[in-house]
Amino acid sequence: MHEMSIASALVEQVCDQAADLGAARVAEINLRMGVLCGIARSLHFCFPSASRETLCEGASLNIDEVPLTVLCTYCDAVKTPAALYNFRCPDCGRPTPKVLTGREMQLVSIGLVPPAAGAPPTLTGDGPSEATPGAKP
């Protein structure tokens, strides 16, 4: 299952950033993912296992799905195909092989919980309700 390796790589990247910033733990991870990736549900399923015993354990994984858009060179316009794998212009019916959005996977931001004054960082548990946003594109 390659989704687990993607979830593990995401957790590793976020944990590295959180550790560099001295965070106690990660409260949330925000992603943008194109609908053609087709792994949003699987990523949600794999994330708890991949984040176990890390700074990301217990973090919420928020995925903003990006719709499919294509460029129709005949109409000279950006279009949304009628179906997910139908790469034809919905207006003129010609093929539209130029995909503009729908394939991306981008880490948009992470919400971090700062360490308590004088307390060692914790991997799990309830921390402050406010998350300090940090971003890593």
mmCIF file of C-alpha atoms in Angstrom:
data_model
loop_
_atom_site.group_PDB
_atom_site.id
_atom_site.type_symbol
_atom_site.label_atom_id
_atom_site.label_comp_id
_atom_site.label_asym_id
_atom_site.label_seq_id
_atom_site.Cartn_x
_atom_site.Cartn_y
_atom_site.Cartn_z
ATOM 1 C CA MET A 1 0.000 0.000 0.000
ATOM 2 C CA HIS A 2 1.824 3.104 -1.197
ATOM 3 C CA GLU A 3 -0.518 5.378 0.800
ATOM 4 C CA MET A 4 1.274 4.283 3.984
ATOM 5 C CA SER A 5 4.622 5.360 2.559
ATOM 6 C CA ILE A 6 3.103 8.729 1.593
ATOM 7 C CA ALA A 7 1.618 9.124 5.087
ATOM 8 C CA SER A 8 4.974 8.200 6.649
ATOM 9 C CA ALA A 9 6.845 10.698 4.473
ATOM 10 C CA LEU A 10 4.319 13.403 5.374
ATOM 11 C CA VAL A 11 4.671 12.659 9.092
ATOM 12 C CA GLU A 12 8.467 12.703 8.816
ATOM 13 C CA GLN A 13 8.466 16.066 7.011
ATOM 14 C CA VAL A 14 6.044 17.641 9.497
ATOM 15 C CA CYS A 15 7.862 16.211 12.545
ATOM 16 C CA ASP A 16 11.186 17.554 11.264
ATOM 17 C CA GLN A 17 9.673 21.028 10.901
ATOM 18 C CA ALA A 18 7.972 20.839 14.319
ATOM 19 C CA ALA A 19 11.197 19.714 16.001
ATOM 20 C CA ASP A 20 13.176 22.501 14.294
ATOM 21 C CA LEU A 21 10.675 25.021 15.676
ATOM 22 C CA GLY A 22 10.717 23.492 19.177
ATOM 23 C CA ALA A 23 7.043 22.501 19.237
ATOM 24 C CA ALA A 24 5.624 20.205 21.907
ATOM 25 C CA ARG A 25 3.429 18.493 19.324
ATOM 26 C CA VAL A 26 1.568 18.988 16.066
ATOM 27 C CA ALA A 27 -2.105 19.930 16.403
ATOM 28 C CA GLU A 28 -3.100 19.895 12.723
ATOM 29 C CA ILE A 29 -1.801 19.318 9.217
ATOM 30 C CA ASN A 30 -3.422 21.051 6.252
ATOM 31 C CA LEU A 31 -3.014 19.631 2.740
ATOM 32 C CA ARG A 32 -4.268 20.501 -0.740
ATOM 33 C CA MET A 33 -4.776 17.376 -2.824
ATOM 34 C CA GLY A 34 -6.083 17.031 -6.353
ATOM 35 C CA VAL A 35 -9.001 14.690 -6.984
ATOM 36 C CA LEU A 36 -6.928 12.705 -9.506
ATOM 37 C CA CYS A 37 -4.568 11.625 -6.707
ATOM 38 C CA GLY A 38 -7.360 9.390 -5.459
ATOM 39 C CA ILE A 39 -5.754 8.736 -2.075
ATOM 40 C CA ALA A 40 -7.446 11.198 0.292
ATOM 41 C CA ARG A 41 -9.543 8.528 2.034
ATOM 42 C CA SER A 42 -6.633 6.085 2.220
ATOM 43 C CA LEU A 43 -4.351 8.803 3.585
ATOM 44 C CA HIS A 44 -6.867 9.552 6.348
ATOM 45 C CA PHE A 45 -6.924 5.815 7.131
ATOM 46 C CA CYS A 46 -3.114 5.424 7.200
ATOM 47 C CA PHE A 47 -2.305 8.654 9.049
ATOM 48 C CA PRO A 48 -2.988 7.434 12.633
ATOM 49 C CA SER A 49 -0.669 4.439 12.173
ATOM 50 C CA ALA A 50 2.037 6.480 10.478
ATOM 51 C CA SER A 51 1.939 9.138 13.208
ATOM 52 C CA ARG A 52 1.949 6.782 16.189
ATOM 53 C CA GLU A 53 4.612 7.727 18.774
ATOM 54 C CA THR A 54 5.616 10.896 16.899
ATOM 55 C CA LEU A 55 4.962 14.593 17.400
ATOM 56 C CA CYS A 56 2.057 14.176 14.955
ATOM 57 C CA GLU A 57 0.182 11.598 17.018
ATOM 58 C CA GLY A 58 -3.336 12.863 17.656
ATOM 59 C CA ALA A 59 -3.061 15.673 15.080
ATOM 60 C CA SER A 60 -5.985 16.334 12.779
ATOM 61 C CA LEU A 61 -5.338 15.800 9.083
ATOM 62 C CA ASN A 62 -7.307 18.284 6.967
ATOM 63 C CA ILE A 63 -7.409 17.713 3.223
ATOM 64 C CA ASP A 64 -8.784 20.333 0.853
ATOM 65 C CA GLU A 65 -9.589 18.553 -2.411
ATOM 66 C CA VAL A 66 -8.721 20.469 -5.573
ATOM 67 C CA PRO A 67 -11.080 19.848 -8.508
ATOM 68 C CA LEU A 68 -9.989 18.770 -11.959
ATOM 69 C CA THR A 69 -9.617 21.576 -14.485
ATOM 70 C CA VAL A 70 -8.238 21.342 -18.011
ATOM 71 C CA LEU A 71 -7.343 23.775 -20.793
ATOM 72 C CA CYS A 72 -9.323 23.454 -23.997
ATOM 73 C CA THR A 73 -7.061 24.863 -26.693
ATOM 74 C CA TYR A 74 -9.930 24.981 -29.201
ATOM 75 C CA CYS A 75 -12.185 27.119 -26.931
ATOM 76 C CA ASP A 76 -9.100 28.786 -25.414
ATOM 77 C CA ALA A 77 -10.619 28.465 -21.936
ATOM 78 C CA VAL A 78 -10.229 26.595 -18.665
ATOM 79 C CA LYS A 79 -12.912 23.906 -18.330
ATOM 80 C CA THR A 80 -14.132 21.376 -15.791
ATOM 81 C CA PRO A 81 -14.692 18.015 -17.510
ATOM 82 C CA ALA A 82 -18.062 16.292 -17.139
ATOM 83 C CA ALA A 83 -16.481 13.284 -15.394
ATOM 84 C CA LEU A 84 -13.283 12.661 -13.474
ATOM 85 C CA TYR A 85 -11.456 10.719 -16.206
ATOM 86 C CA ASN A 86 -13.188 12.296 -19.199
ATOM 87 C CA PHE A 87 -10.552 14.574 -20.691
ATOM 88 C CA ARG A 88 -12.833 16.175 -23.278
ATOM 89 C CA CYS A 89 -14.127 19.723 -23.301
ATOM 90 C CA PRO A 90 -17.695 19.721 -21.970
ATOM 91 C CA ASP A 91 -18.629 22.394 -24.537
ATOM 92 C CA CYS A 92 -16.980 21.435 -27.835
ATOM 93 C CA GLY A 93 -16.209 17.750 -27.158
ATOM 94 C CA ARG A 94 -12.577 17.946 -28.305
ATOM 95 C CA PRO A 95 -9.786 16.240 -26.307
ATOM 96 C CA THR A 96 -8.227 18.375 -23.555
ATOM 97 C CA PRO A 97 -4.961 16.688 -22.547
ATOM 98 C CA LYS A 98 -3.584 19.743 -20.680
ATOM 99 C CA VAL A 99 -4.501 19.183 -16.991
ATOM 100 C CA LEU A 100 -4.215 22.415 -14.986
ATOM 101 C CA THR A 101 -5.385 21.300 -11.526
ATOM 102 C CA GLY A 102 -6.360 18.035 -9.911
ATOM 103 C CA ARG A 103 -3.023 16.196 -9.623
ATOM 104 C CA GLU A 104 -1.292 18.227 -6.900
ATOM 105 C CA MET A 105 -0.431 17.285 -3.334
ATOM 106 C CA GLN A 106 0.786 20.234 -1.282
ATOM 107 C CA LEU A 107 1.522 20.667 2.395
ATOM 108 C CA VAL A 108 -0.123 24.043 3.039
ATOM 109 C CA SER A 109 0.417 24.552 6.767
ATOM 110 C CA ILE A 110 0.903 22.868 10.107
ATOM 111 C CA GLY A 111 -0.536 23.886 13.446
ATOM 112 C CA LEU A 112 1.937 23.543 16.296
ATOM 113 C CA VAL A 113 1.499 23.456 20.062
ATOM 114 C CA PRO A 114 4.326 25.341 21.798
ATOM 115 C CA PRO A 115 6.034 23.640 24.731
ATOM 116 C CA ALA A 116 4.869 24.627 28.215
ATOM 117 C CA ALA A 117 7.370 26.806 30.096
ATOM 118 C CA GLY A 118 9.977 24.515 31.609
ATOM 119 C CA ALA A 119 8.144 21.325 30.601
ATOM 120 C CA PRO A 120 9.606 18.679 28.303
ATOM 121 C CA PRO A 121 7.811 18.151 24.969
ATOM 122 C CA THR A 122 5.050 15.533 24.993
ATOM 123 C CA LEU A 123 4.110 13.216 22.167
ATOM 124 C CA THR A 124 0.448 12.754 23.117
ATOM 125 C CA GLY A 125 -2.196 14.167 25.388
ATOM 126 C CA ASP A 126 -4.277 17.302 25.548
ATOM 127 C CA GLY A 127 -2.336 20.485 25.105
ATOM 128 C CA PRO A 128 -3.416 24.088 24.791
ATOM 129 C CA SER A 129 -6.411 24.595 22.528
ATOM 130 C CA GLU A 130 -4.689 27.246 20.434
ATOM 131 C CA ALA A 131 -2.375 26.022 17.711
ATOM 132 C CA THR A 132 0.436 28.206 16.521
ATOM 133 C CA PRO A 133 0.496 27.984 12.728
ATOM 134 C CA GLY A 134 3.739 27.334 10.955
ATOM 135 C CA ALA A 135 4.056 26.830 7.253
ATOM 136 C CA LYS A 136 6.272 24.704 5.098
ATOM 137 C CA PRO A 137 5.414 24.667 1.400
#
